[in-house]
PDB file of C-alpha atoms in Angstrom:
ATOM      1  CA  UNK A  50      18.316 -28.228 -28.126  1.00  0.00           C
ATOM      2  CA  UNK A  51      18.739 -24.572 -27.301  1.00  0.00           C
ATOM      3  CA  UNK A  52      18.058 -22.497 -24.211  1.00  0.00           C
ATOM      4  CA  UNK A  53      16.081 -19.498 -25.434  1.00  0.00           C
ATOM      5  CA  UNK A  54      15.787 -16.257 -23.448  1.00  0.00           C
ATOM      6  CA  UNK A  55      13.300 -13.577 -24.513  1.00  0.00           C
ATOM      7  CA  UNK A  56      13.866  -9.928 -23.626  1.00  0.00           C
ATOM      8  CA  UNK A  57      17.556 -10.800 -23.599  1.00  0.00           C
ATOM      9  CA  UNK A  58      18.874  -7.218 -23.629  1.00  0.00           C
ATOM     10  CA  UNK A  59      16.673  -6.128 -20.718  1.00  0.00           C
ATOM     11  CA  UNK A  60      18.030  -5.867 -17.184  1.00  0.00           C
ATOM     12  CA  UNK A  61      16.993  -9.382 -16.119  1.00  0.00           C
ATOM     13  CA  UNK A  62      17.304 -11.149 -19.481  1.00  0.00           C
ATOM     14  CA  UNK A  63      20.884  -9.973 -20.007  1.00  0.00           C
ATOM     15  CA  UNK A  64      21.892 -11.244 -16.556  1.00  0.00           C
ATOM     16  CA  UNK A  65      20.328 -14.629 -17.359  1.00  0.00           C
ATOM     17  CA  UNK A  66      22.264 -14.903 -20.635  1.00  0.00           C
ATOM     18  CA  UNK A  67      25.530 -13.857 -18.981  1.00  0.00           C
ATOM     19  CA  UNK A  68      25.064 -16.431 -16.215  1.00  0.00           C
ATOM     20  CA  UNK A  69      24.096 -19.127 -18.748  1.00  0.00           C
ATOM     21  CA  UNK A  70      27.393 -18.479 -20.547  1.00  0.00           C
ATOM     22  CA  UNK A  71      29.155 -19.633 -17.377  1.00  0.00           C
ATOM     23  CA  UNK A  72      27.358 -22.994 -17.500  1.00  0.00           C
ATOM     24  CA  UNK A  73      26.620 -23.999 -21.099  1.00  0.00           C
ATOM     25  CA  UNK A  74      28.310 -23.521 -24.493  1.00  0.00           C
ATOM     26  CA  UNK A  75      27.388 -20.234 -26.180  1.00  0.00           C
ATOM     27  CA  UNK A  76      26.045 -21.995 -29.261  1.00  0.00           C
ATOM     28  CA  UNK A  77      23.343 -23.575 -27.125  1.00  0.00           C
ATOM     29  CA  UNK A  78      21.961 -20.163 -26.092  1.00  0.00           C
ATOM     30  CA  UNK A  79      19.536 -18.101 -28.161  1.00  0.00           C
ATOM     31  CA  UNK A  80      18.938 -14.490 -27.153  1.00  0.00           C
ATOM     32  CA  UNK A  81      15.631 -13.083 -28.433  1.00  0.00           C
ATOM     33  CA  UNK A  82      15.855  -9.310 -28.897  1.00  0.00           C
ATOM     34  CA  UNK A  83      14.043  -6.493 -30.649  1.00  0.00           C
ATOM     35  CA  UNK A  84      17.181  -4.487 -31.394  1.00  0.00           C
ATOM     36  CA  UNK A  85      20.087  -6.709 -32.465  1.00  0.00           C
ATOM     37  CA  UNK A  86      22.608  -3.885 -32.080  1.00  0.00           C
ATOM     38  CA  UNK A  87      22.046  -4.021 -28.328  1.00  0.00           C
ATOM     39  CA  UNK A  88      23.089  -7.686 -28.357  1.00  0.00           C
ATOM     40  CA  UNK A  89      26.267  -7.256 -30.417  1.00  0.00           C
ATOM     41  CA  UNK A  90      28.437  -8.134 -27.419  1.00  0.00           C
ATOM     42  CA  UNK A  91      26.481 -11.358 -26.846  1.00  0.00           C
ATOM     43  CA  UNK A  92      26.755 -12.273 -30.531  1.00  0.00           C
ATOM     44  CA  UNK A  93      30.484 -11.658 -30.262  1.00  0.00           C
ATOM     45  CA  UNK A  94      30.644 -14.280 -27.528  1.00  0.00           C
ATOM     46  CA  UNK A  95      28.933 -16.852 -29.754  1.00  0.00           C
ATOM     47  CA  UNK A  96      25.324 -16.496 -28.591  1.00  0.00           C
ATOM     48  CA  UNK A  97      22.731 -16.978 -31.327  1.00  0.00           C
ATOM     49  CA  UNK A  98      20.657 -13.807 -31.780  1.00  0.00           C
ATOM     50  CA  UNK A  99      17.017 -14.008 -32.896  1.00  0.00           C
ATOM     51  CA  UNK A 100      15.079 -10.831 -33.669  1.00  0.00           C
ATOM     52  CA  UNK A 101      11.437 -10.922 -32.572  1.00  0.00           C
ATOM     53  CA  UNK A 102       8.840  -8.628 -30.986  1.00  0.00           C
ATOM     54  CA  UNK A 103       5.977  -9.557 -28.644  1.00  0.00           C
ATOM     55  CA  UNK A 104       3.810  -7.146 -30.685  1.00  0.00           C
ATOM     56  CA  UNK A 105       4.481  -8.966 -33.982  1.00  0.00           C
ATOM     57  CA  UNK A 106       3.409 -12.632 -33.711  1.00  0.00           C
ATOM     58  CA  UNK A 107       4.843 -13.557 -37.104  1.00  0.00           C
ATOM     59  CA  UNK A 108       8.361 -12.778 -35.864  1.00  0.00           C
ATOM     60  CA  UNK A 109       8.143 -15.821 -33.579  1.00  0.00           C
ATOM     61  CA  UNK A 110       7.252 -18.203 -36.423  1.00  0.00           C
ATOM     62  CA  UNK A 111       9.888 -20.930 -36.489  1.00  0.00           C
ATOM     63  CA  UNK A 112      11.952 -19.302 -33.775  1.00  0.00           C
ATOM     64  CA  UNK A 113      11.645 -22.216 -31.329  1.00  0.00           C
ATOM     65  CA  UNK A 114      12.533 -25.869 -31.986  1.00  0.00           C
ATOM     66  CA  UNK A 115      11.337 -29.091 -30.404  1.00  0.00           C
ATOM     67  CA  UNK A 116      13.182 -29.721 -27.171  1.00  0.00           C
ATOM     68  CA  UNK A 117      14.110 -26.097 -26.500  1.00  0.00           C
ATOM     69  CA  UNK A 118      13.902 -24.705 -22.991  1.00  0.00           C
ATOM     70  CA  UNK A 119      12.443 -21.189 -23.080  1.00  0.00           C
ATOM     71  CA  UNK A 120      12.502 -18.368 -20.549  1.00  0.00           C
ATOM     72  CA  UNK A 121       9.669 -15.925 -21.189  1.00  0.00           C
ATOM     73  CA  UNK A 122      10.723 -12.701 -19.487  1.00  0.00           C
ATOM     74  CA  UNK A 123       7.568 -10.688 -18.857  1.00  0.00           C
ATOM     75  CA  UNK A 124       7.207  -7.560 -20.971  1.00  0.00           C
ATOM     76  CA  UNK A 125       7.199  -4.065 -19.498  1.00  0.00           C
ATOM     77  CA  UNK A 126       4.794  -2.358 -21.909  1.00  0.00           C
ATOM     78  CA  UNK A 127       1.889  -1.997 -19.513  1.00  0.00           C
ATOM     79  CA  UNK A 128      -0.241  -0.222 -22.112  1.00  0.00           C
ATOM     80  CA  UNK A 129       0.029  -2.839 -24.872  1.00  0.00           C
ATOM     81  CA  UNK A 130      -1.843  -5.813 -23.437  1.00  0.00           C
ATOM     82  CA  UNK A 131       0.913  -7.864 -21.856  1.00  0.00           C
ATOM     83  CA  UNK A 132      -1.129 -11.069 -21.597  1.00  0.00           C
ATOM     84  CA  UNK A 133      -1.687 -11.073 -25.353  1.00  0.00           C
ATOM     85  CA  UNK A 134       1.995 -10.299 -25.900  1.00  0.00           C
ATOM     86  CA  UNK A 135       2.956 -13.265 -23.745  1.00  0.00           C
ATOM     87  CA  UNK A 136       0.412 -15.507 -25.505  1.00  0.00           C
ATOM     88  CA  UNK A 137       2.348 -14.907 -28.729  1.00  0.00           C
ATOM     89  CA  UNK A 138       5.369 -16.611 -27.162  1.00  0.00           C
ATOM     90  CA  UNK A 139       3.315 -19.364 -25.521  1.00  0.00           C
ATOM     91  CA  UNK A 140       1.540 -20.187 -28.795  1.00  0.00           C
ATOM     92  CA  UNK A 141       4.814 -20.312 -30.734  1.00  0.00           C
ATOM     93  CA  UNK A 142       6.394 -22.489 -28.041  1.00  0.00           C
ATOM     94  CA  UNK A 143       3.444 -24.877 -28.119  1.00  0.00           C
ATOM     95  CA  UNK A 144       3.540 -25.108 -31.922  1.00  0.00           C
ATOM     96  CA  UNK A 145       7.233 -26.007 -31.773  1.00  0.00           C
ATOM     97  CA  UNK A 146       6.895 -28.553 -28.971  1.00  0.00           C
ATOM     98  CA  UNK A 147       9.402 -27.030 -26.578  1.00  0.00           C
ATOM     99  CA  UNK A 148      10.507 -29.075 -23.582  1.00  0.00           C
ATOM    100  CA  UNK A 149       9.897 -26.343 -21.004  1.00  0.00           C
ATOM    101  CA  UNK A 150       8.594 -22.797 -20.797  1.00  0.00           C
ATOM    102  CA  UNK A 151       9.545 -20.822 -17.694  1.00  0.00           C
ATOM    103  CA  UNK A 152       7.806 -17.506 -17.036  1.00  0.00           C
ATOM    104  CA  UNK A 153       8.912 -14.647 -14.789  1.00  0.00           C
ATOM    105  CA  UNK A 154       5.754 -13.905 -12.831  1.00  0.00           C
ATOM    106  CA  UNK A 155       4.903 -12.129  -9.553  1.00  0.00           C
ATOM    107  CA  UNK A 156       4.402 -13.509  -6.038  1.00  0.00           C
ATOM    108  CA  UNK A 157       1.163 -15.411  -5.555  1.00  0.00           C
ATOM    109  CA  UNK A 158       0.379 -13.198  -2.562  1.00  0.00           C
ATOM    110  CA  UNK A 159       0.466  -9.966  -4.606  1.00  0.00           C
ATOM    111  CA  UNK A 160      -3.028  -8.568  -5.257  1.00  0.00           C
ATOM    112  CA  UNK A 161      -2.000  -5.209  -6.770  1.00  0.00           C
ATOM    113  CA  UNK A 162      -2.982  -4.377 -10.360  1.00  0.00           C
ATOM    114  CA  UNK A 163       0.609  -5.148 -11.354  1.00  0.00           C
ATOM    115  CA  UNK A 164      -0.142  -8.832 -10.749  1.00  0.00           C
ATOM    116  CA  UNK A 165      -3.183  -9.019 -13.058  1.00  0.00           C
ATOM    117  CA  UNK A 166      -1.182  -9.523 -16.250  1.00  0.00           C
ATOM    118  CA  UNK A 167       0.970 -12.123 -14.527  1.00  0.00           C
ATOM    119  CA  UNK A 168      -2.060 -14.116 -13.350  1.00  0.00           C
ATOM    120  CA  UNK A 169      -3.546 -13.907 -16.854  1.00  0.00           C
ATOM    121  CA  UNK A 170      -0.294 -15.155 -18.383  1.00  0.00           C
ATOM    122  CA  UNK A 171      -0.056 -17.995 -15.871  1.00  0.00           C
ATOM    123  CA  UNK A 172      -3.574 -19.091 -16.815  1.00  0.00           C
ATOM    124  CA  UNK A 173      -2.677 -19.035 -20.522  1.00  0.00           C
ATOM    125  CA  UNK A 174       0.488 -21.021 -19.885  1.00  0.00           C
ATOM    126  CA  UNK A 175      -1.271 -23.677 -17.824  1.00  0.00           C
ATOM    127  CA  UNK A 176      -4.052 -23.933 -20.420  1.00  0.00           C
ATOM    128  CA  UNK A 177      -1.466 -24.502 -23.180  1.00  0.00           C
ATOM    129  CA  UNK A 178      -0.486 -27.895 -21.803  1.00  0.00           C
ATOM    130  CA  UNK A 179       3.206 -27.043 -22.107  1.00  0.00           C
ATOM    131  CA  UNK A 180       5.601 -28.219 -19.396  1.00  0.00           C
ATOM    132  CA  UNK A 181       5.981 -25.013 -17.395  1.00  0.00           C
ATOM    133  CA  UNK A 182       7.792 -23.360 -14.531  1.00  0.00           C
ATOM    134  CA  UNK A 183       6.361 -20.307 -12.787  1.00  0.00           C
ATOM    135  CA  UNK A 184       9.194 -18.172 -11.438  1.00  0.00           C
ATOM    136  CA  UNK A 185       7.209 -15.852  -9.197  1.00  0.00           C
ATOM    137  CA  UNK A 186       9.853 -13.188  -8.718  1.00  0.00           C
ATOM    138  CA  UNK A 187       9.537 -10.924  -5.728  1.00  0.00           C
ATOM    139  CA  UNK A 188      10.597  -7.287  -5.719  1.00  0.00           C
ATOM    140  CA  UNK A 189      14.113  -6.268  -6.775  1.00  0.00           C
ATOM    141  CA  UNK A 190      16.557  -4.365  -4.562  1.00  0.00           C
ATOM    142  CA  UNK A 191      17.310  -2.331  -7.682  1.00  0.00           C
ATOM    143  CA  UNK A 192      13.785  -0.904  -7.704  1.00  0.00           C
ATOM    144  CA  UNK A 193      15.056   1.303  -4.888  1.00  0.00           C
ATOM    145  CA  UNK A 194      18.858   1.295  -5.119  1.00  0.00           C
ATOM    146  CA  UNK A 195      19.024   2.401  -8.766  1.00  0.00           C
ATOM    147  CA  UNK A 196      17.483   5.778  -8.021  1.00  0.00           C
ATOM    148  CA  UNK A 197      19.122   7.003  -4.830  1.00  0.00           C
ATOM    149  CA  UNK A 198      19.991  10.508  -6.043  1.00  0.00           C
ATOM    150  CA  UNK A 199      16.682  12.167  -5.007  1.00  0.00           C
ATOM    151  CA  UNK A 200      16.689  10.262  -1.710  1.00  0.00           C
ATOM    152  CA  UNK A 201      20.159  11.539  -0.870  1.00  0.00           C
ATOM    153  CA  UNK A 202      19.349  15.041  -2.113  1.00  0.00           C
ATOM    154  CA  UNK A 203      16.260  15.396   0.079  1.00  0.00           C
ATOM    155  CA  UNK A 204      17.407  13.206   2.976  1.00  0.00           C
ATOM    156  CA  UNK A 205      14.190  11.206   2.813  1.00  0.00           C
ATOM    157  CA  UNK A 206      12.824   7.906   1.572  1.00  0.00           C
ATOM    158  CA  UNK A 207       9.304   8.798   0.422  1.00  0.00           C
ATOM    159  CA  UNK A 208       6.889   5.875   0.078  1.00  0.00           C
ATOM    160  CA  UNK A 209       3.271   4.980   0.790  1.00  0.00           C
ATOM    161  CA  UNK A 210       3.919   1.555   2.308  1.00  0.00           C
ATOM    162  CA  UNK A 211       3.425   2.310   5.997  1.00  0.00           C
ATOM    163  CA  UNK A 212       5.261  -0.223   8.155  1.00  0.00           C
ATOM    164  CA  UNK A 213       4.951  -2.899   5.468  1.00  0.00           C
ATOM    165  CA  UNK A 214       7.887  -5.153   4.716  1.00  0.00           C
ATOM    166  CA  UNK A 215       9.424  -6.511   1.500  1.00  0.00           C
ATOM    167  CA  UNK A 216      11.399  -9.685   0.783  1.00  0.00           C
ATOM    168  CA  UNK A 217      13.462  -8.231  -2.043  1.00  0.00           C
ATOM    169  CA  UNK A 218      16.584  -9.666  -3.637  1.00  0.00           C
ATOM    170  CA  UNK A 219      19.048  -8.622  -6.326  1.00  0.00           C
ATOM    171  CA  UNK A 220      18.217  -9.045 -10.013  1.00  0.00           C
ATOM    172  CA  UNK A 221      21.242 -11.303 -10.274  1.00  0.00           C
ATOM    173  CA  UNK A 222      19.681 -13.619  -7.662  1.00  0.00           C
ATOM    174  CA  UNK A 223      16.487 -14.011  -9.702  1.00  0.00           C
ATOM    175  CA  UNK A 224      18.598 -14.536 -12.825  1.00  0.00           C
ATOM    176  CA  UNK A 225      20.486 -17.307 -11.034  1.00  0.00           C
ATOM    177  CA  UNK A 226      17.192 -18.997 -10.130  1.00  0.00           C
ATOM    178  CA  UNK A 227      16.121 -18.909 -13.782  1.00  0.00           C
ATOM    179  CA  UNK A 228      19.468 -20.354 -14.851  1.00  0.00           C
ATOM    180  CA  UNK A 229      19.127 -23.167 -12.296  1.00  0.00           C
ATOM    181  CA  UNK A 230      15.747 -24.082 -13.780  1.00  0.00           C
ATOM    182  CA  UNK A 231      16.907 -23.818 -17.406  1.00  0.00           C
ATOM    183  CA  UNK A 232      20.032 -25.917 -16.863  1.00  0.00           C
ATOM    184  CA  UNK A 233      18.696 -28.349 -14.260  1.00  0.00           C
ATOM    185  CA  UNK A 234      16.270 -31.266 -14.260  1.00  0.00           C
ATOM    186  CA  UNK A 235      12.997 -32.032 -12.550  1.00  0.00           C
ATOM    187  CA  UNK A 236      11.499 -28.531 -12.573  1.00  0.00           C
ATOM    188  CA  UNK A 237       8.589 -29.287 -14.912  1.00  0.00           C
ATOM    189  CA  UNK A 238       5.196 -28.008 -13.737  1.00  0.00           C
ATOM    190  CA  UNK A 239       6.607 -26.390 -10.611  1.00  0.00           C
ATOM    191  CA  UNK A 240       5.822 -22.999  -9.082  1.00  0.00           C
ATOM    192  CA  UNK A 241       8.563 -21.210  -7.165  1.00  0.00           C
ATOM    193  CA  UNK A 242       7.806 -18.277  -4.860  1.00  0.00           C
ATOM    194  CA  UNK A 243      11.018 -16.263  -4.967  1.00  0.00           C
ATOM    195  CA  UNK A 244      12.175 -13.603  -2.553  1.00  0.00           C
ATOM    196  CA  UNK A 245      15.079 -12.521  -0.388  1.00  0.00           C
ATOM    197  CA  UNK A 246      16.040 -14.207   2.858  1.00  0.00           C
ATOM    198  CA  UNK A 247      15.146 -11.274   5.122  1.00  0.00           C
ATOM    199  CA  UNK A 248      12.160  -8.952   4.868  1.00  0.00           C
ATOM    200  CA  UNK A 249      12.753  -5.249   5.506  1.00  0.00           C
ATOM    201  CA  UNK A 250      10.721  -2.060   5.825  1.00  0.00           C
ATOM    202  CA  UNK A 251      11.412   1.433   4.534  1.00  0.00           C
ATOM    203  CA  UNK A 252      12.475   2.640   7.984  1.00  0.00           C
ATOM    204  CA  UNK A 253      15.181  -0.064   7.800  1.00  0.00           C
ATOM    205  CA  UNK A 254      16.101   1.100   4.300  1.00  0.00           C
ATOM    206  CA  UNK A 255      16.459   4.707   5.488  1.00  0.00           C
ATOM    207  CA  UNK A 256      18.507   3.607   8.510  1.00  0.00           C
ATOM    208  CA  UNK A 257      20.882   1.552   6.356  1.00  0.00           C
ATOM    209  CA  UNK A 258      21.324   4.456   3.936  1.00  0.00           C
ATOM    210  CA  UNK A 259      22.075   6.717   6.918  1.00  0.00           C
ATOM    211  CA  UNK A 260      24.631   4.247   8.232  1.00  0.00           C
ATOM    212  CA  UNK A 261      26.442   3.873   4.926  1.00  0.00           C
ATOM    213  CA  UNK A 262      26.421   7.556   3.915  1.00  0.00           C
ATOM    214  CA  UNK A 263      26.811   9.231   7.292  1.00  0.00           C
ATOM    215  CA  UNK A 264      23.868  11.428   6.263  1.00  0.00           C
ATOM    216  CA  UNK A 265      20.634  11.584   8.233  1.00  0.00           C
ATOM    217  CA  UNK A 266      17.961  10.007   6.039  1.00  0.00           C
ATOM    218  CA  UNK A 267      14.411   9.520   7.272  1.00  0.00           C
ATOM    219  CA  UNK A 268      11.435   7.551   6.050  1.00  0.00           C
ATOM    220  CA  UNK A 269       8.594   9.888   5.118  1.00  0.00           C
ATOM    221  CA  UNK A 270       5.255   8.131   4.781  1.00  0.00           C
ATOM    222  CA  UNK A 271       2.691   9.607   2.409  1.00  0.00           C
ATOM    223  CA  UNK A 272      -0.719   8.460   1.238  1.00  0.00           C
ATOM    224  CA  UNK A 273      -1.078   6.255  -1.827  1.00  0.00           C
ATOM    225  CA  UNK A 274      -2.781   9.121  -3.681  1.00  0.00           C
ATOM    226  CA  UNK A 275       0.002  11.550  -2.778  1.00  0.00           C
ATOM    227  CA  UNK A 276       2.656   9.027  -3.798  1.00  0.00           C
ATOM    228  CA  UNK A 277       0.979   8.524  -7.152  1.00  0.00           C
ATOM    229  CA  UNK A 278       1.021  12.297  -7.618  1.00  0.00           C
ATOM    230  CA  UNK A 279       4.721  12.441  -6.752  1.00  0.00           C
ATOM    231  CA  UNK A 280       5.512   9.724  -9.290  1.00  0.00           C
ATOM    232  CA  UNK A 281       3.491  11.308 -12.065  1.00  0.00           C
ATOM    233  CA  UNK A 282       5.009  14.687 -11.190  1.00  0.00           C
ATOM    234  CA  UNK A 283       8.436  13.092 -11.663  1.00  0.00           C
ATOM    235  CA  UNK A 284       7.486  12.243 -15.233  1.00  0.00           C
ATOM    236  CA  UNK A 285       6.088   8.726 -14.993  1.00  0.00           C
ATOM    237  CA  UNK A 286       3.045   8.051 -17.194  1.00  0.00           C
ATOM    238  CA  UNK A 287      -0.146   8.126 -15.120  1.00  0.00           C
ATOM    239  CA  UNK A 288      -0.955   4.394 -15.581  1.00  0.00           C
ATOM    240  CA  UNK A 289       2.557   3.409 -14.449  1.00  0.00           C
ATOM    241  CA  UNK A 290       2.402   5.804 -11.482  1.00  0.00           C
ATOM    242  CA  UNK A 291      -0.922   4.239 -10.460  1.00  0.00           C
ATOM    243  CA  UNK A 292       0.505   0.724 -10.708  1.00  0.00           C
ATOM    244  CA  UNK A 293       3.571   1.559  -8.597  1.00  0.00           C
ATOM    245  CA  UNK A 294       1.511   3.390  -5.980  1.00  0.00           C
ATOM    246  CA  UNK A 295      -0.740   0.328  -5.861  1.00  0.00           C
ATOM    247  CA  UNK A 296       2.292  -1.826  -5.124  1.00  0.00           C
ATOM    248  CA  UNK A 297       3.031   0.316  -2.062  1.00  0.00           C
ATOM    249  CA  UNK A 298      -0.514  -0.311  -0.838  1.00  0.00           C
ATOM    250  CA  UNK A 299       0.186  -4.029  -1.240  1.00  0.00           C
ATOM    251  CA  UNK A 300       3.492  -3.738   0.605  1.00  0.00           C
ATOM    252  CA  UNK A 301       1.666  -2.210   3.578  1.00  0.00           C
ATOM    253  CA  UNK A 302      -0.593  -5.285   3.610  1.00  0.00           C
ATOM    254  CA  UNK A 303       2.375  -7.655   3.604  1.00  0.00           C
ATOM    255  CA  UNK A 304       1.790  -8.930   0.069  1.00  0.00           C
ATOM    256  CA  UNK A 305       5.468  -8.723  -0.929  1.00  0.00           C
ATOM    257  CA  UNK A 306       6.771 -10.783   1.976  1.00  0.00           C
ATOM    258  CA  UNK A 307       7.961 -14.105   0.530  1.00  0.00           C
ATOM    259  CA  UNK A 308       9.250 -16.569   3.100  1.00  0.00           C
ATOM    260  CA  UNK A 309       9.291 -19.808   1.086  1.00  0.00           C
ATOM    261  CA  UNK A 310      13.095 -20.051   0.906  1.00  0.00           C
ATOM    262  CA  UNK A 311      12.736 -21.113  -2.749  1.00  0.00           C
ATOM    263  CA  UNK A 312      15.208 -18.537  -4.078  1.00  0.00           C
ATOM    264  CA  UNK A 313      18.195 -19.553  -1.969  1.00  0.00           C
ATOM    265  CA  UNK A 314      17.333 -23.231  -2.450  1.00  0.00           C
ATOM    266  CA  UNK A 315      17.302 -22.896  -6.250  1.00  0.00           C
ATOM    267  CA  UNK A 316      20.522 -20.873  -6.408  1.00  0.00           C
ATOM    268  CA  UNK A 317      22.322 -22.846  -3.712  1.00  0.00           C
ATOM    269  CA  UNK A 318      23.425 -19.711  -1.888  1.00  0.00           C
ATOM    270  CA  UNK A 319      21.974 -16.949   0.307  1.00  0.00           C
ATOM    271  CA  UNK A 320      20.208 -14.101  -1.463  1.00  0.00           C
ATOM    272  CA  UNK A 321      22.067 -10.791  -1.728  1.00  0.00           C
ATOM    273  CA  UNK A 322      21.401  -8.729   1.431  1.00  0.00           C
ATOM    274  CA  UNK A 323      19.859  -5.276   1.015  1.00  0.00           C
ATOM    275  CA  UNK A 324      22.852  -3.648   2.740  1.00  0.00           C
ATOM    276  CA  UNK A 325      25.181  -5.124   0.095  1.00  0.00           C
ATOM    277  CA  UNK A 326      22.982  -3.817  -2.733  1.00  0.00           C
ATOM    278  CA  UNK A 327      22.908  -0.335  -1.171  1.00  0.00           C
ATOM    279  CA  UNK A 328      26.705  -0.387  -0.818  1.00  0.00           C
ATOM    280  CA  UNK A 329      27.168  -1.383  -4.455  1.00  0.00           C
ATOM    281  CA  UNK A 330      24.799   1.360  -5.608  1.00  0.00           C
ATOM    282  CA  UNK A 331      26.561   4.037  -3.570  1.00  0.00           C
ATOM    283  CA  UNK A 332      29.931   2.985  -4.997  1.00  0.00           C
ATOM    284  CA  UNK A 333      28.507   2.834  -8.541  1.00  0.00           C
TER     285      UNK A 333
END
């Protein structure tokens, strides 16, 4: 029996594999990647590397074995039909008779276009009859802390989320939740709504940045249309800019507030506070 992680060289997938290595022998972990060179360090630690691509169904033939536990990390190719990509993995997992398929989804409260592919994938997974876990990951701190340079340059956090709040957590927290499910028992056919312990708004984010940098940073609210224009002007493809601007509209409506407590319960520890993530990013 192997624990199989797809998208294993992505930001989240790599964290899952690294945390799995702390809990199970390396030869029980399979990292599914498109570019094996990017996983050379994992192979060097004894992790089995499998090369497969969501866009090439035949590459998943025979990849899974009966009894495997699989983490399907959602793809990020918004223009390539993500539900069909994910079905490739679900179909292969069903054919092999895996013991569990966990999927990294989005909060059940999220109505933005970003959630459509996740809902479609959830439906496909439930229809497959496989034992499943829905890991409905909330927003990541890193969505904001990984790109602080323009914020610090202009002294402004520019968003279209009004006074909306977000229950974000660190990627490593969501990875830890996935690891708990993949290495634990009794998670079959469960749905976990995952988010940080404390919701925050962008005025709070700006205030915390000000506190930690000693620089005056304000929150500048713009319209959703203007924010989409800013994103596309910064080089994001128009469909991606539209999706991200749509998320801000959802934040204003409270759709990314997750107060279930599932994340800290699964990991057995508090979620990483936003202030800690900001501090780490500023030091980085």
